[in-house]
Short mmCIF file of C-alpha atoms in Angstrom, two decimals:
data_model
loop_
_atom_site.label_atom_id
_atom_site.label_comp_id
_atom_site.label_asym_id
_atom_site.label_seq_id
_atom_site.Cartn_x
_atom_site.Cartn_y
_atom_site.Cartn_z
CA MET A 1 13.20 19.61 7.86
CA MET A 2 12.89 16.28 9.59
CA MET A 3 11.16 17.85 12.58
CA THR A 4 8.30 19.09 10.45
CA LYS A 5 7.90 15.60 9.11
CA THR A 6 7.93 13.62 12.35
CA LYS A 7 4.13 13.65 12.55
CA LYS A 8 3.84 11.97 9.21
CA PRO A 9 3.70 8.19 9.17
CA ILE A 10 6.14 7.97 6.32
CA ALA A 11 8.67 9.76 8.46
CA LEU A 12 8.01 7.26 11.23
CA ALA A 13 8.32 4.42 8.76
CA VAL A 14 11.53 5.78 7.33
CA GLY A 15 12.85 6.35 10.82
CA MET A 16 12.16 2.77 11.74
CA LEU A 17 13.69 1.57 8.52
CA LEU A 18 16.84 3.46 9.24
CA GLY A 19 16.87 2.09 12.75
CA LEU A 20 16.36 5.51 14.30
CA SER A 21 13.99 6.11 17.14
CA VAL A 22 11.80 8.96 16.07
CA ALA A 23 10.51 10.82 19.07
CA THR A 24 6.84 11.61 18.79
CA ALA A 25 6.60 15.33 19.03
CA GLN A 26 4.39 16.64 21.80
CA ALA A 27 2.77 19.39 19.80
CA THR A 28 -0.51 19.00 21.65
CA ASP A 29 -0.94 22.74 21.15
CA ASP A 30 -1.32 22.27 17.40
CA MET A 31 -4.66 20.50 17.08
CA SER A 32 -4.41 20.31 13.29
CA LEU A 33 -2.07 17.34 13.86
CA HIS A 34 -4.94 15.50 15.53
CA ILE A 35 -8.15 16.85 14.00
CA SER A 36 -8.78 18.16 10.51
CA PRO A 37 -9.30 21.95 10.65
CA GLN A 38 -12.95 22.63 9.81
CA SER A 39 -13.76 25.24 7.20
CA GLN A 40 -17.40 25.49 8.26
CA PRO A 41 -18.89 26.16 11.70
CA ALA A 42 -21.09 23.43 13.18
CA PRO A 43 -24.51 23.27 11.48
CA GLU A 44 -27.18 25.42 13.03
CA GLY A 45 -28.81 23.75 15.99
CA LEU A 46 -25.91 21.30 16.39
CA GLU A 47 -23.41 23.70 17.96
CA ASP A 48 -23.48 21.69 21.21
CA TYR A 49 -21.95 18.74 19.33
CA ALA A 50 -18.84 20.66 18.32
CA HIS A 51 -15.89 22.01 20.23
CA GLY A 52 -13.24 23.92 18.33
CA ASP A 53 -12.56 21.78 15.26
CA ALA A 54 -13.84 18.64 16.99
CA ARG A 55 -17.15 17.33 15.64
CA SER A 56 -19.16 14.56 17.22
CA GLY A 57 -20.31 11.67 15.03
CA TYR A 58 -23.80 13.00 15.83
CA ILE A 59 -23.18 15.78 13.29
CA TYR A 60 -22.34 13.23 10.58
CA ALA A 61 -25.37 11.07 11.38
CA THR A 62 -28.64 11.28 9.48
CA GLU A 63 -31.61 13.04 11.05
CA GLU A 64 -33.37 9.68 11.53
CA THR A 65 -30.41 8.32 13.48
CA ARG A 66 -30.23 11.47 15.61
CA THR A 67 -33.93 11.22 16.40
CA LEU A 68 -33.42 7.64 17.63
CA GLN A 69 -30.66 8.81 19.94
CA ASP A 70 -32.53 11.85 21.23
CA ASP A 71 -35.41 9.91 22.76
CA ASP A 72 -34.47 7.46 25.51
CA PHE A 73 -37.68 5.51 24.84
CA GLU A 74 -36.74 5.09 21.18
CA ASN A 75 -33.02 4.52 21.71
CA PRO A 76 -32.52 0.73 21.52
CA ALA A 77 -29.47 0.95 23.81
CA PHE A 78 -31.82 1.50 26.74
CA LEU A 79 -32.75 -2.20 26.71
CA TRP A 80 -29.23 -2.78 28.05
CA VAL A 81 -29.27 0.26 30.31
CA GLU A 82 -32.50 -0.85 32.01
CA LYS A 83 -31.00 -4.23 32.87
CA ALA A 84 -27.92 -2.49 34.22
CA GLN A 85 -30.12 -0.32 36.44
CA GLU A 86 -31.45 -3.48 38.10
CA GLN A 87 -27.96 -4.90 38.29
CA TRP A 88 -26.69 -1.76 40.06
CA SER A 89 -28.44 -2.68 43.30
CA THR A 90 -28.24 -6.47 43.01
CA PRO A 91 -25.69 -7.98 45.43
CA GLU A 92 -23.29 -10.49 43.89
CA GLY A 93 -20.06 -12.31 44.59
CA ASP A 94 -18.46 -13.64 47.75
CA ALA A 95 -18.61 -10.20 49.37
CA ASN A 96 -22.37 -10.09 48.71
CA LYS A 97 -22.14 -6.49 47.61
CA SER A 98 -23.79 -4.53 44.84
CA CYS A 99 -22.58 -1.36 43.15
CA GLN A 100 -25.07 0.45 45.37
CA SER A 101 -23.41 -0.91 48.55
CA CYS A 102 -20.32 1.23 47.98
CA HIS A 103 -21.45 3.97 45.60
CA GLY A 104 -25.03 4.66 46.64
CA ASP A 105 -27.37 5.72 43.86
CA VAL A 106 -26.03 5.54 40.33
CA GLU A 107 -26.36 9.34 40.06
CA SER A 108 -23.19 9.49 42.19
CA MET A 109 -21.36 8.42 39.02
CA LYS A 110 -21.93 11.85 37.48
CA GLY A 111 -18.67 13.13 35.99
CA VAL A 112 -16.88 9.77 36.12
CA GLY A 113 -17.49 8.85 32.48
CA ALA A 114 -16.02 12.16 31.32
CA VAL A 115 -12.53 11.49 32.68
CA TYR A 116 -11.97 7.88 31.58
CA PRO A 117 -9.66 6.36 30.39
CA LYS A 118 -7.58 7.34 33.37
CA PHE A 119 -4.29 6.21 34.89
CA ASP A 120 -4.91 4.41 38.17
CA PRO A 121 -1.91 4.85 40.51
CA GLU A 122 -2.98 1.95 42.73
CA ILE A 123 -2.99 -0.51 39.84
CA GLY A 124 -0.22 1.28 37.98
CA ASP A 125 -2.00 1.05 34.64
CA LEU A 126 -4.46 2.86 32.41
CA LEU A 127 -8.09 1.91 33.04
CA ASN A 128 -11.12 2.57 30.90
CA LEU A 129 -14.65 2.31 32.29
CA GLU A 130 -14.99 -1.34 31.34
CA LYS A 131 -11.81 -2.25 33.20
CA ARG A 132 -12.77 -0.02 36.15
CA ILE A 133 -16.14 -1.77 36.49
CA ASN A 134 -14.57 -5.22 36.26
CA ARG A 135 -11.99 -4.20 38.84
CA CYS A 136 -14.87 -3.32 41.19
CA ARG A 137 -16.39 -6.72 40.54
CA SER A 138 -13.23 -8.75 41.10
CA GLU A 139 -11.87 -6.75 44.07
CA GLY A 140 -14.85 -5.10 45.78
CA MET A 141 -17.59 -7.63 45.14
CA GLN A 142 -15.35 -10.67 44.76
CA ALA A 143 -17.45 -11.62 41.77
CA THR A 144 -16.42 -12.91 38.35
CA PRO A 145 -15.49 -10.05 35.99
CA TRP A 146 -17.83 -9.68 33.03
CA LYS A 147 -16.59 -10.67 29.60
CA TRP A 148 -15.72 -7.81 27.27
CA GLU A 149 -18.62 -7.09 24.91
CA SER A 150 -21.04 -9.01 27.15
CA ASP A 151 -24.51 -7.49 27.51
CA GLU A 152 -23.83 -6.93 31.21
CA LEU A 153 -20.57 -5.02 30.76
CA LEU A 154 -21.90 -2.93 27.84
CA GLY A 155 -25.04 -2.07 29.81
CA MET A 156 -23.21 -1.12 33.00
CA THR A 157 -20.60 0.92 31.10
CA SER A 158 -23.41 2.82 29.38
CA LEU A 159 -25.31 3.35 32.63
CA VAL A 160 -22.26 4.77 34.37
CA LYS A 161 -21.22 6.91 31.41
CA MET A 162 -24.68 8.32 30.76
CA GLN A 163 -24.65 9.89 34.23
CA SER A 164 -22.25 12.38 32.59
CA ARG A 165 -24.39 13.01 29.51
CA GLY A 166 -23.90 16.51 28.19
CA MET A 167 -20.75 17.05 30.23
CA PRO A 168 -17.60 17.77 28.23
CA VAL A 169 -15.13 14.94 27.69
CA ASN A 170 -12.14 15.80 29.84
CA VAL A 171 -9.48 13.08 29.88
CA SER A 172 -6.03 13.84 31.24
CA ILE A 173 -2.84 13.06 29.37
CA ASP A 174 -0.53 14.43 32.04
CA GLY A 175 1.82 12.52 34.31
CA PRO A 176 1.84 8.76 33.88
CA ALA A 177 -0.96 8.94 31.26
CA LYS A 178 1.42 10.68 28.85
CA GLU A 179 3.21 7.50 27.90
CA TYR A 180 -0.11 5.85 26.95
CA PHE A 181 -1.15 8.96 25.03
CA GLU A 182 2.02 8.91 22.98
CA LYS A 183 1.69 5.22 22.29
CA GLY A 184 -1.91 5.76 21.19
CA MET A 185 -0.95 8.66 18.96
CA LYS A 186 1.77 6.56 17.37
CA PHE A 187 -0.66 3.72 16.67
CA TYR A 188 -3.11 6.24 15.19
CA ASN A 189 -0.47 7.38 12.73
CA THR A 190 0.99 3.98 11.84
CA ARG A 191 -0.05 2.29 8.63
CA VAL A 192 -1.45 -1.21 9.19
CA GLY A 193 -3.05 -3.99 7.19
CA GLN A 194 -2.79 -5.16 3.62
CA MET A 195 -4.35 -1.82 2.64
CA ASP A 196 -1.58 -0.06 4.53
CA LEU A 197 -3.68 2.71 6.08
CA ALA A 198 -3.35 4.57 9.36
CA CYS A 199 -6.38 5.84 11.31
CA LYS A 200 -5.32 9.35 10.38
CA HIS A 201 -5.65 8.80 6.65
CA CYS A 202 -9.42 8.51 6.88
CA HIS A 203 -10.27 10.39 10.07
CA ILE A 204 -7.93 13.38 9.76
CA ASP A 205 -6.79 13.71 6.13
CA GLN A 206 -10.09 12.67 4.53
CA ASN A 207 -12.52 13.77 7.25
CA GLY A 208 -15.69 15.13 5.63
CA ASN A 209 -15.14 13.36 2.30
CA TYR A 210 -17.07 10.41 0.97
CA MET A 211 -15.87 6.85 0.54
CA ARG A 212 -18.67 5.49 -1.62
CA ALA A 213 -21.78 6.47 0.39
CA GLU A 214 -19.84 6.67 3.65
CA LEU A 215 -19.24 10.17 5.01
CA LEU A 216 -15.93 10.04 6.88
CA SER A 217 -16.35 11.33 10.41
CA GLN A 218 -13.57 12.27 12.78
CA GLY A 219 -13.90 8.93 14.56
CA GLN A 220 -14.78 10.55 17.87
CA ALA A 221 -15.34 8.43 20.97
CA ASN A 222 -17.74 10.63 22.98
CA GLY A 223 -20.80 8.52 22.03
CA PHE A 224 -19.45 5.09 23.07
CA PRO A 225 -20.77 2.60 24.00
CA THR A 226 -22.95 3.07 20.94
CA TYR A 227 -25.92 1.27 19.49
CA ARG A 228 -24.89 0.68 15.89
CA LEU A 229 -27.72 0.00 13.48
CA LYS A 230 -25.30 -2.14 11.48
CA TRP A 231 -24.62 -4.30 14.56
CA GLN A 232 -28.21 -4.25 15.82
CA LYS A 233 -26.55 -4.18 19.20
CA LEU A 234 -24.81 -1.99 21.71
CA GLY A 235 -21.03 -2.12 21.22
CA SER A 236 -17.79 -0.89 22.70
CA LEU A 237 -15.16 1.40 21.22
CA HIS A 238 -12.77 -1.53 21.02
CA ARG A 239 -15.28 -3.46 18.91
CA ARG A 240 -15.28 -0.47 16.56
CA PHE A 241 -11.45 -0.49 16.47
CA ARG A 242 -11.57 -4.17 15.54
CA GLY A 243 -14.05 -3.41 12.77
CA CYS A 244 -11.83 -0.67 11.37
CA ASN A 245 -8.77 -2.91 11.48
CA ASN A 246 -10.69 -5.70 9.78
CA ASN A 247 -11.90 -3.37 7.00
CA ILE A 248 -8.34 -2.56 6.00
CA ARG A 249 -7.33 -6.22 6.25
CA ALA A 250 -5.31 -5.72 9.41
CA GLU A 251 -5.11 -8.29 12.18
CA LYS A 252 -7.70 -7.43 14.81
CA LEU A 253 -6.21 -6.91 18.26
CA ALA A 254 -7.85 -8.15 21.45
CA ASN A 255 -10.47 -6.06 23.24
CA GLY A 256 -8.69 -4.39 26.13
CA SER A 257 -5.24 -5.00 24.59
CA PRO A 258 -2.52 -2.49 25.52
CA GLU A 259 -2.60 -1.08 21.95
CA TYR A 260 -6.35 -0.45 21.98
CA MET A 261 -6.23 0.95 25.53
CA ALA A 262 -3.61 3.51 24.46
CA LEU A 263 -5.58 4.22 21.30
CA GLU A 264 -8.75 4.75 23.36
CA LEU A 265 -6.96 7.39 25.44
CA TYR A 266 -5.64 9.19 22.37
CA VAL A 267 -8.92 9.04 20.47
CA THR A 268 -10.93 10.17 23.51
CA TRP A 269 -8.51 13.05 24.15
CA ARG A 270 -9.00 14.28 20.55
CA GLY A 271 -12.62 14.86 21.57
CA ASN A 272 -11.97 16.69 24.83
CA GLY A 273 -14.73 19.31 25.06
CA LEU A 274 -17.32 17.32 23.08
CA PRO A 275 -20.39 16.30 25.08
CA ILE A 276 -20.72 12.77 26.45
CA GLU A 277 -23.51 11.14 24.45
CA ALA A 278 -23.40 7.54 25.69
CA PRO A 279 -25.28 5.50 24.78
CA SER A 280 -25.40 7.07 21.32
CA VAL A 281 -26.97 5.69 18.14
CA ARG A 282 -24.95 5.49 14.93
CA LYS A 283 -25.48 3.94 11.51
CA MET B 1 14.65 18.97 -6.98
CA ASN B 2 14.32 20.52 -3.57
CA PHE B 3 15.75 18.83 -0.52
CA ARG B 4 12.41 17.65 0.81
CA ILE B 5 11.39 15.93 -2.38
CA PHE B 6 14.83 14.39 -2.67
CA LYS B 7 14.46 13.05 0.85
CA ARG B 8 11.09 11.53 0.02
CA LYS B 9 12.46 9.89 -3.07
CA LEU B 10 15.44 8.64 -1.16
CA ALA B 11 13.08 7.24 1.47
CA SER B 12 11.17 5.39 -1.22
CA ALA B 13 14.38 4.04 -2.62
CA PHE B 14 15.40 2.81 0.81
CA THR B 15 12.06 1.09 1.25
CA LEU B 16 12.39 -0.69 -2.03
CA CYS B 17 16.04 -1.38 -1.46
CA ALA B 18 15.66 -2.70 2.07
CA PHE B 19 12.82 -5.03 1.25
CA GLY B 20 13.17 -5.57 -2.42
CA GLY B 21 16.46 -7.30 -3.02
CA LEU B 22 17.03 -4.40 -5.31
CA THR B 23 19.75 -4.09 -7.87
CA PHE B 24 20.47 -0.61 -9.08
CA GLY B 25 20.87 -0.07 -12.77
CA ALA B 26 22.24 3.41 -12.22
CA SER B 27 24.49 4.84 -9.57
CA SER B 28 22.13 7.58 -8.44
CA ALA B 29 18.74 6.38 -7.32
CA LEU B 30 15.73 7.62 -9.25
CA ALA B 31 17.66 10.04 -11.42
CA GLU B 32 16.40 10.45 -14.93
CA GLY B 33 17.13 7.34 -16.89
CA SER B 34 17.45 5.30 -13.71
CA LEU B 35 16.22 1.73 -13.55
CA MET B 36 15.10 0.11 -10.31
CA ARG B 37 14.55 -3.60 -10.17
CA VAL B 38 12.07 -4.51 -7.44
CA SER B 39 11.50 -8.03 -6.28
CA GLU B 40 9.30 -9.00 -3.35
CA PRO B 41 8.21 -12.39 -1.99
CA ASN B 42 5.52 -14.12 -4.11
CA LEU B 43 5.60 -11.37 -6.73
CA LYS B 44 7.11 -11.19 -10.19
CA PRO B 45 10.03 -8.74 -10.32
CA TYR B 46 9.43 -5.49 -12.14
CA THR B 47 11.44 -2.43 -13.14
CA ILE B 48 10.63 1.18 -12.25
CA VAL B 49 11.98 3.65 -14.80
CA ASP B 50 12.85 7.21 -13.72
CA GLY B 51 10.91 6.62 -10.48
CA THR B 52 7.73 7.43 -12.41
CA SER B 53 6.74 4.46 -14.51
CA ILE B 54 6.68 0.67 -14.94
CA PRO B 55 6.63 0.44 -18.74
CA ASP B 56 6.52 -3.36 -19.04
CA SER B 57 3.51 -5.58 -18.42
CA LEU B 58 3.82 -7.42 -15.11
CA SER B 59 2.43 -10.62 -16.60
CA GLY B 60 4.16 -10.24 -19.95
CA LYS B 61 0.69 -10.24 -21.55
CA ALA B 62 -1.69 -7.52 -22.64
CA GLY B 63 -4.54 -6.62 -20.35
CA ASN B 64 -8.24 -7.20 -20.97
CA ALA B 65 -10.05 -3.87 -20.57
CA VAL B 66 -13.52 -5.43 -20.23
CA ASN B 67 -12.37 -7.56 -17.32
CA GLY B 68 -10.42 -4.59 -15.98
CA LYS B 69 -13.58 -2.54 -15.63
CA LYS B 70 -15.20 -5.35 -13.64
CA LEU B 71 -12.15 -5.66 -11.37
CA LEU B 72 -12.07 -1.90 -10.86
CA VAL B 73 -15.63 -1.94 -9.55
CA HIS B 74 -15.46 -5.25 -7.63
CA ARG B 75 -15.50 -4.57 -3.88
CA LYS B 76 -13.11 -7.38 -3.05
CA LYS B 77 -10.72 -6.62 -5.92
CA GLY B 78 -9.88 -3.06 -7.03
CA ASN B 79 -12.81 -1.42 -5.24
CA CYS B 80 -11.51 1.78 -6.84
CA LEU B 81 -14.87 3.58 -6.62
CA THR B 82 -14.52 3.73 -2.84
CA CYS B 83 -12.17 6.67 -3.34
CA HIS B 84 -12.32 7.65 -7.04
CA SER B 85 -15.15 8.61 -9.33
CA ALA B 86 -15.16 7.06 -12.80
CA PRO B 87 -17.39 7.33 -15.88
CA ILE B 88 -19.34 4.23 -14.83
CA LEU B 89 -22.87 5.56 -14.50
CA GLU B 90 -24.49 2.24 -13.59
CA GLU B 91 -22.64 2.32 -10.26
CA GLU B 92 -24.03 4.57 -7.52
CA PHE B 93 -21.99 6.40 -4.91
CA HIS B 94 -18.49 7.09 -6.19
CA GLY B 95 -15.98 8.30 -3.61
CA ASP B 96 -14.47 11.77 -3.64
CA VAL B 97 -11.28 11.34 -1.62
CA ALA B 98 -9.05 10.83 -4.69
CA PRO B 99 -8.75 12.34 -8.18
CA PRO B 100 -11.45 11.39 -10.73
CA LEU B 101 -10.39 8.58 -13.08
CA GLU B 102 -12.14 10.20 -16.02
CA GLY B 103 -9.46 11.29 -18.47
CA VAL B 104 -6.66 9.38 -16.74
CA GLY B 105 -5.72 7.84 -20.10
CA ASP B 106 -4.97 11.36 -21.35
CA ARG B 107 -3.04 12.40 -18.28
CA MET B 108 -0.83 9.34 -17.90
CA SER B 109 0.88 6.61 -19.87
CA ALA B 110 0.13 2.94 -19.21
CA GLY B 111 3.45 2.69 -17.39
CA GLU B 112 2.63 5.59 -15.09
CA ILE B 113 -0.79 4.10 -14.29
CA ARG B 114 0.85 0.71 -13.67
CA LEU B 115 3.28 2.17 -11.12
CA ARG B 116 0.40 3.92 -9.32
CA LEU B 117 -1.44 0.62 -8.99
CA VAL B 118 1.64 -1.39 -8.03
CA ASN B 119 2.94 1.03 -5.39
CA PRO B 120 1.68 4.64 -5.37
CA LYS B 121 3.90 5.44 -2.37
CA VAL B 122 6.86 5.65 -4.76
CA ILE B 123 5.18 8.81 -6.11
CA ASN B 124 3.65 10.10 -2.86
CA PRO B 125 4.77 8.50 0.41
CA ASP B 126 1.82 9.97 2.35
CA THR B 127 -0.92 8.84 -0.04
CA PRO B 128 -3.86 6.95 1.46
CA MET B 129 -3.89 4.75 -1.66
CA MET B 130 -2.94 1.14 -1.13
CA ALA B 131 -0.21 -0.62 -3.09
CA TYR B 132 -2.02 -3.34 -5.03
CA TYR B 133 1.12 -5.32 -5.81
CA ARG B 134 3.15 -5.44 -2.66
CA THR B 135 3.77 -8.09 -0.02
CA HIS B 136 6.59 -6.69 2.07
CA GLY B 137 7.04 -3.71 4.38
CA LEU B 138 3.47 -3.92 5.75
CA ASN B 139 2.40 -4.04 9.43
CA GLN B 140 -0.18 -6.11 11.28
CA VAL B 141 -1.55 -7.71 8.11
CA SER B 142 -4.51 -10.02 8.67
CA LYS B 143 -3.28 -13.64 8.63
CA SER B 144 -5.37 -14.60 5.62
CA PHE B 145 -3.71 -11.87 3.52
CA VAL B 146 -0.07 -12.18 4.62
CA GLY B 147 2.26 -12.60 1.65
CA LYS B 148 -0.51 -11.95 -0.88
CA PRO B 149 -0.84 -8.89 -3.10
CA MET B 150 -4.25 -7.21 -3.37
CA LEU B 151 -4.32 -7.99 -7.08
CA ASN B 152 -2.31 -10.46 -9.12
CA GLU B 153 -0.20 -9.38 -12.10
CA GLN B 154 -2.86 -10.11 -14.75
CA GLU B 155 -5.54 -8.32 -12.72
CA ILE B 156 -3.29 -5.25 -12.58
CA GLU B 157 -2.77 -5.48 -16.36
CA ASP B 158 -6.53 -5.73 -16.97
CA ILE B 159 -7.21 -2.61 -14.89
CA VAL B 160 -4.36 -0.71 -16.63
CA ALA B 161 -5.90 -1.71 -19.97
CA TYR B 162 -9.29 -0.31 -18.89
CA LEU B 163 -7.92 2.91 -17.38
CA ILE B 164 -5.90 3.77 -20.47
CA THR B 165 -9.20 3.81 -22.42
CA LEU B 166 -10.53 6.65 -20.20
CA LYS B 167 -9.66 9.54 -22.49
#
């Protein structure tokens, strides 16, 4: 009886209350624990934005928003991407190196964006693209790392990730990444904030329903960094996490914090098989 | 009562007990006729009867239904229309994640509505609905809201007074 309940946050909460350590069940073979089973196939013409029960935010977006994303000349995120393209071959730092010096043309980054976040054995920690890029700056170029959410880091992350556009998200949760995955899954299912909600309450249990005029998506990560019309700016997944936490009156955690890194891995894994859309456009 | 439901109820009782400074009025928790006294920091104590109802006004006063309707709509107060629809036609975009509030005054007593506002997890531990009158047992609460309930006791009473009119 308890085993069937271990995925439920109340069971976790009760377990903690009773001072028990509730093991998070693996159960990665049962996707209904991670994504709401869809009763309808993907809408006609949008089949590429679905994989199994996973649905990209693109499907939940309005046609106007999709049109903005579809045309690189219309997509406002390309203001940042264009600057990053110049940056790619601009030498910087004490080593006087550019990205180009080591990696050649940016096209060599094809496939990279699809497998991050990724455990880096050399560093012994989970890295997402932002951290990977900053690692290159501090170690390879001996330049100052960019601030999280800076125009430079958002632009470069988008430029690298868009080299994998259309490729399926394919992050690994095996080996040392497993621990981060489990931590992320636990966070996803833990109630937080004065409103006492877990990610799963809106993005699994209520996926497809309306909160006021807001259609609840699955909260997929395949489009990030994303140009949000609400922000009038390109933004990272961690900025979106902070926004969600703030909405339910929970303390916002730091960009790049261990909790958000683990959550990024879990959330990205839920969308394995969806196409990379970065830089996407959302409402 | 099957085992699973019993376990849920027991879990709720533990939650209240662990954080509530609870005194049991009956030996078996939440049995029919049971009384549970709940007291949390910064909140007035209240009594849950049968695990289904809080019959007494939290403030000791009657609610104001006109104000209750305003609080129900207000986005920084009840904000109930985010999830529920209600017979309030002047408001656009009612949510559909929770049961419609139309007719709730027929379906429930004031005490049952009051418990659902105060702490709906007593009824359904997995509900997405927030407890409007709770300060303890929460995680990672934003600093500006720590120790504060979402609504005060009179605001709860006003909303109860409005909802009971929805027949």
